[in-house]
DNA sequence: ATTCCAACCTGATAGC
DNA sequence: TGCTATCAGGTTGGAA
């Protein structure tokens, strides 16, 4: 979300909204689309802040546009280009691609295939332009006629709401300290008396906000702490190491542009690279890069949880 | 006062 | 080919 904030900021801040298109009312819209359109039309965006995984955009009338991307949300420029922004209809499935490939290899002479490839490379850029689909829930156009801004979210676990001037919202008010500033003592204090697994505490946005499933697993690995450990049993020393690991992992992910594993793209369409630095998340059955043991996957707090049984105690 | 768990959605993939 | 089951960067509200 921090990478998204940094890169979508210039496409929002200082621009006056001329058009607002939305999909039909749904779980995603905490503010009804009709009210959202009324509240946004003609407004100028004054800034863009992040509160944990939420983005908050103050408007020139004192209202605030609040966005959360949930699991599959994508916030991006109309000029962005990426296969991750295409819906299934606009993209060939893996089965189709495989079928086409094997057909092609069977009947097509190599020279012909090369010619087709160069034709495709010549034509493709024009065809790749993003076209709003049924998952594109918000589309903002601006007075300056520049690039639009899109919010797309396949699963609709994201959130869009408009807070009127001075209005607050419990979802924002209950957030803890930002993960980038989580301190050992704060984590230690928050863990006291909690019987839940330490991973559940890391994911609790009221303790620290911004830590998601990938980063919880990666931080626990770095700190050498097993995710299933009872939070209340962690020592000050372990909390210090874990808080440090959280900060390090989050900073590194921001540096590398985030984790593009399945849906995430930056607002400019670029993939992040943090997925290449994962040591445990999504590596169940593979060898631990530190000790060679098999990475294990278990459920903790109903979330897939990955750890090294020898490095993490 | 916590912790658990189903629910909110859709799509990709693995296995039979 | 198709069908079923499982999994997925999150959060919430109410039951246990």
XYZ file of C-alpha atoms (C1' of nucleotides) in Angstrom:
345
model
C 0.000 0.000 0.000
C 2.885 2.358 0.610
C 4.249 1.713 -2.877
C 0.763 2.254 -4.254
C 0.408 5.507 -2.323
C 3.744 6.804 -3.569
C 3.007 6.028 -7.189
C -0.688 6.923 -7.430
C -0.180 10.142 -5.459
C 0.938 12.227 -8.450
C -2.101 10.986 -10.398
C -4.552 12.161 -7.759
C -3.184 15.079 -5.783
C -4.009 18.513 -7.182
C -6.386 17.167 -9.820
C -10.065 18.086 -10.101
C -12.481 15.199 -10.638
C -14.637 15.579 -13.718
C -16.199 12.141 -14.010
C -16.966 9.247 -11.696
C -18.135 5.848 -12.911
C -18.887 2.944 -10.600
C -20.343 -0.533 -10.665
C -23.607 -1.342 -8.892
C -23.965 -1.168 -5.107
C -22.127 -4.036 -3.455
C -20.249 -5.190 -0.436
C -17.306 -3.097 -1.659
C -19.075 0.251 -1.372
C -19.494 1.305 2.243
C -20.711 4.567 0.726
C -23.418 3.949 -1.879
C -22.220 4.604 -5.428
C -24.782 7.408 -5.895
C -23.538 9.273 -2.803
C -19.963 8.590 -3.794
C -20.468 10.125 -7.225
C -22.174 13.192 -5.735
C -19.404 13.619 -3.176
C -16.523 13.288 -5.600
C -17.722 15.183 -8.644
C -16.032 18.565 -9.002
C -13.755 18.017 -5.990
C -10.017 18.514 -6.050
C -7.821 15.960 -4.277
C -5.650 17.678 -1.685
C -3.381 14.866 -0.555
C -2.921 11.154 -0.161
C -2.096 9.540 3.151
C -1.743 5.952 4.260
C -3.114 4.512 7.485
C -1.911 0.943 7.619
C -3.421 -0.722 4.577
C -5.890 2.122 3.981
C -5.374 5.068 1.685
C -7.008 8.331 2.728
C -7.398 11.191 0.257
C -8.511 14.525 1.724
C -10.626 16.592 -0.677
C -10.960 20.362 -1.031
C -14.288 20.404 0.817
C -12.943 18.615 3.883
C -14.354 15.201 2.964
C -12.021 12.224 2.712
C -12.028 9.401 0.206
C -10.972 6.155 1.916
C -9.790 3.100 -0.001
C -8.772 -0.398 1.045
C -7.643 -2.927 -1.541
C -8.480 -6.107 0.348
C -6.925 -9.184 -1.241
C -7.302 -8.534 -4.951
C -7.710 -4.766 -5.214
C -5.739 -2.887 -7.853
C -5.413 0.891 -8.011
C -3.800 2.103 -11.182
C -3.428 4.658 -13.927
C -5.412 4.441 -17.145
C -2.040 4.353 -18.875
C -0.844 1.291 -16.974
C -0.249 -1.877 -18.925
C 0.086 -5.311 -17.374
C -1.267 -8.827 -17.901
C -2.382 -8.648 -14.255
C -4.935 -6.017 -15.220
C -6.683 -8.176 -17.777
C -9.809 -10.148 -17.006
C -10.164 -13.804 -17.911
C -12.160 -12.919 -21.033
C -9.380 -10.721 -22.335
C -6.699 -13.247 -21.636
C -6.105 -16.782 -22.725
C -6.211 -19.378 -19.994
C -3.198 -21.474 -19.249
C -4.903 -24.486 -20.808
C -5.582 -22.544 -23.989
C -2.039 -21.253 -24.161
C -0.633 -24.724 -23.598
C -2.940 -26.180 -26.242
C -2.000 -23.520 -28.729
C 1.673 -23.993 -27.989
C 1.597 -27.725 -28.509
C -0.450 -27.371 -31.690
C 1.986 -24.776 -32.981
C 5.034 -26.874 -32.190
C 3.537 -29.824 -33.945
C 2.576 -28.308 -37.259
C 4.478 -25.056 -37.551
C 7.906 -24.820 -39.167
C 10.362 -22.872 -37.096
C 10.819 -20.020 -39.573
C 7.090 -19.484 -39.766
C 6.805 -19.433 -36.009
C 9.516 -16.775 -35.749
C 7.719 -14.644 -38.327
C 4.459 -14.927 -36.405
C 6.195 -13.972 -33.198
C 7.592 -10.760 -34.697
C 4.182 -9.907 -36.125
C 2.634 -10.434 -32.710
C 5.207 -8.227 -31.017
C 4.467 -5.486 -33.507
C 0.713 -5.602 -33.087
C 0.346 -6.420 -29.437
C 1.056 -3.114 -27.639
C -2.117 -1.535 -29.045
C -4.232 -4.539 -28.045
C -2.863 -4.642 -24.517
C -4.486 -1.412 -23.361
C -6.567 -1.867 -20.247
C -10.302 -1.917 -20.837
C -12.562 -1.491 -17.815
C -14.349 -4.775 -17.119
C -17.005 -5.959 -14.665
C -14.392 -5.936 -11.866
C -13.520 -2.287 -12.398
C -15.568 -0.681 -9.623
C -14.361 2.913 -9.701
C -13.199 5.046 -12.564
C -12.132 8.651 -12.048
C -11.669 11.161 -14.863
C -10.124 14.595 -14.364
C -10.589 18.171 -15.634
C -7.072 18.270 -17.042
C -7.924 15.477 -19.469
C -4.936 13.451 -18.282
C -4.852 9.786 -17.313
C -7.832 8.291 -15.508
C -7.528 6.389 -12.251
C -9.093 2.933 -11.881
C -9.932 0.744 -8.920
C -10.364 -2.906 -9.851
C -11.120 -5.680 -7.371
C -12.110 -9.172 -8.452
C -13.150 -10.513 -5.053
C -14.618 -7.236 -3.763
C -12.977 -7.612 -0.359
C -11.741 -4.045 -0.757
C -13.543 -1.002 0.593
C -14.513 2.381 -0.809
C -16.038 5.020 1.416
C -16.408 8.758 1.595
C -16.180 10.454 4.981
C -17.880 13.838 5.195
C -15.925 16.721 6.721
C -15.133 15.935 10.333
C -16.683 12.483 10.125
C -14.663 9.615 11.580
C -14.778 5.896 11.086
C -14.084 3.099 13.570
C -12.167 1.112 10.945
C -9.592 3.899 10.889
C -9.772 4.929 14.521
C -8.972 1.484 15.914
C -5.715 1.002 14.031
C -2.512 0.587 16.022
C 0.932 2.029 15.366
C 2.213 1.717 11.800
C 4.272 -1.421 11.203
C 7.181 0.686 9.940
C 7.449 2.150 13.440
C 6.671 -0.900 15.539
C 8.996 -0.996 18.552
C 10.066 -3.984 20.626
C 8.637 -2.564 23.863
C 5.304 -1.782 22.145
C 5.066 -5.318 20.803
C 6.041 -6.723 24.181
C 3.352 -4.671 25.921
C 0.690 -5.632 23.377
C 1.556 -9.324 23.749
C 1.214 -9.517 27.524
C -1.595 -11.747 28.620
C -2.414 -12.924 25.139
C -2.761 -16.638 24.693
C -3.142 -16.353 20.921
C -0.321 -17.267 18.559
C 2.238 -14.537 17.995
C 1.345 -14.528 14.323
C -2.275 -13.689 15.156
C -1.009 -10.727 17.165
C 1.109 -9.500 14.259
C -1.942 -9.670 12.003
C -4.098 -7.822 14.531
C -4.331 -4.352 12.973
C -5.120 -2.879 16.360
C -1.646 -3.799 17.613
C 0.334 -2.705 14.591
C -1.215 -1.778 11.291
C 0.036 -2.756 7.876
C 1.356 -6.267 8.483
C -0.235 -8.803 6.135
C 0.114 -12.538 5.818
C 3.271 -12.556 3.694
C 5.103 -10.063 5.876
C 4.072 -11.717 9.130
C 5.586 -15.026 7.977
C 8.711 -13.392 6.604
C 9.296 -11.319 9.742
C 8.817 -14.328 12.011
C 11.380 -16.235 9.978
C 13.898 -13.419 10.167
C 13.444 -13.170 13.891
C 13.698 -16.955 14.353
C 10.345 -17.082 16.113
C 7.853 -19.854 15.421
C 4.470 -18.421 14.365
C 2.562 -20.753 16.677
C 4.276 -19.495 19.825
C 1.905 -18.096 22.420
C 2.329 -14.313 22.167
C 2.269 -13.810 25.906
C 5.246 -16.135 26.309
C 7.635 -14.077 24.155
C 10.532 -12.419 25.969
C 11.444 -8.737 25.660
C 14.427 -9.815 23.618
C 12.301 -11.836 21.199
C 9.840 -8.963 20.831
C 12.696 -6.605 20.070
C 14.038 -8.960 17.393
C 10.584 -9.480 15.940
C 9.713 -5.782 15.812
C 13.060 -5.131 14.134
C 12.348 -7.914 11.633
C 8.902 -6.471 10.882
C 10.384 -3.050 10.149
C 13.172 -4.521 8.034
C 10.839 -6.712 5.968
C 8.351 -3.919 5.335
C 11.067 -1.415 4.397
C 12.664 -3.912 2.063
C 9.345 -4.661 0.406
C 8.762 -0.956 -0.183
C 12.255 -0.657 -1.667
C 11.585 -3.502 -4.063
C 8.109 -2.315 -5.070
C 5.931 -4.800 -3.158
C 4.974 -8.441 -3.692
C 3.501 -9.343 -7.074
C 2.525 -12.947 -6.532
C -0.829 -13.057 -8.198
C -2.791 -9.796 -8.473
C -0.663 -6.965 -7.165
C 0.525 -4.369 -9.641
C 1.802 -0.896 -8.889
C -0.289 2.021 -10.243
C 2.031 2.286 -13.232
C 1.486 -1.373 -14.073
C 4.889 -2.448 -12.809
C 5.380 -5.667 -10.868
C 7.033 -5.531 -7.489
C 10.033 -7.758 -6.810
C 9.681 -8.688 -3.158
C 8.150 -12.033 -4.092
C 11.665 -12.998 -5.202
C 13.009 -12.331 -1.708
C 10.552 -14.473 0.210
C 12.249 -17.011 2.432
C 9.190 -18.916 3.660
C 5.873 -17.583 2.347
C 4.554 -19.899 -0.341
C 7.618 -22.170 -0.078
C 6.080 -25.138 1.729
C 8.032 -28.323 0.970
C 11.013 -26.398 -0.423
C 14.355 -26.211 1.319
C 15.035 -23.545 3.905
C 17.583 -21.180 2.409
C 19.371 -20.987 5.744
C 19.511 -24.615 6.893
C 18.088 -26.832 4.170
C 15.204 -28.206 6.206
C 11.777 -28.462 4.590
C 9.618 -25.383 4.983
C 6.320 -26.313 6.592
C 2.839 -24.941 6.125
C 0.242 -24.943 8.883
C -2.886 -22.981 9.703
C -2.569 -20.247 12.303
C -5.466 -17.892 12.925
C -7.083 -19.484 9.869
C -4.309 -18.214 7.618
C -1.777 -20.243 5.672
C 1.407 -19.987 7.706
C 4.907 -20.901 6.578
C 7.960 -21.514 8.708
C 11.212 -23.403 9.050
C 10.972 -26.009 11.813
C 14.655 -25.762 12.679
C 15.349 -22.025 12.285
C 12.219 -20.945 14.132
C 11.791 -22.009 17.749
C -11.869 -10.218 27.300
C -10.152 -13.065 23.838
C -10.338 -16.283 20.377
C -12.641 -18.794 16.869
C -15.057 -19.104 12.647
C -18.138 -18.288 8.979
C -19.079 -14.874 5.700
C -18.119 -11.596 2.145
C -16.588 -12.808 -3.453
C -14.254 -14.724 -7.783
C -10.762 -17.225 -10.099
C -6.809 -20.405 -10.671
C -5.072 -24.704 -10.151
C -4.492 -29.566 -8.600
C -6.259 -34.029 -8.544
C -9.387 -37.497 -9.915
C -12.971 -32.673 -20.755
C -15.083 -31.930 -16.801
C -16.017 -32.105 -12.167
C -14.781 -31.263 -7.229
C -11.899 -29.545 -3.709
C -8.559 -26.330 -2.138
C -6.268 -22.161 -2.021
C -5.639 -16.980 -2.292
C -1.512 -10.031 -0.147
C -8.179 -9.105 4.430
C -11.586 -7.793 7.769
C -15.752 -8.185 10.348
C -19.452 -9.484 13.544
C -21.237 -12.639 16.447
C -20.703 -17.205 18.723
C -17.979 -19.851 21.843
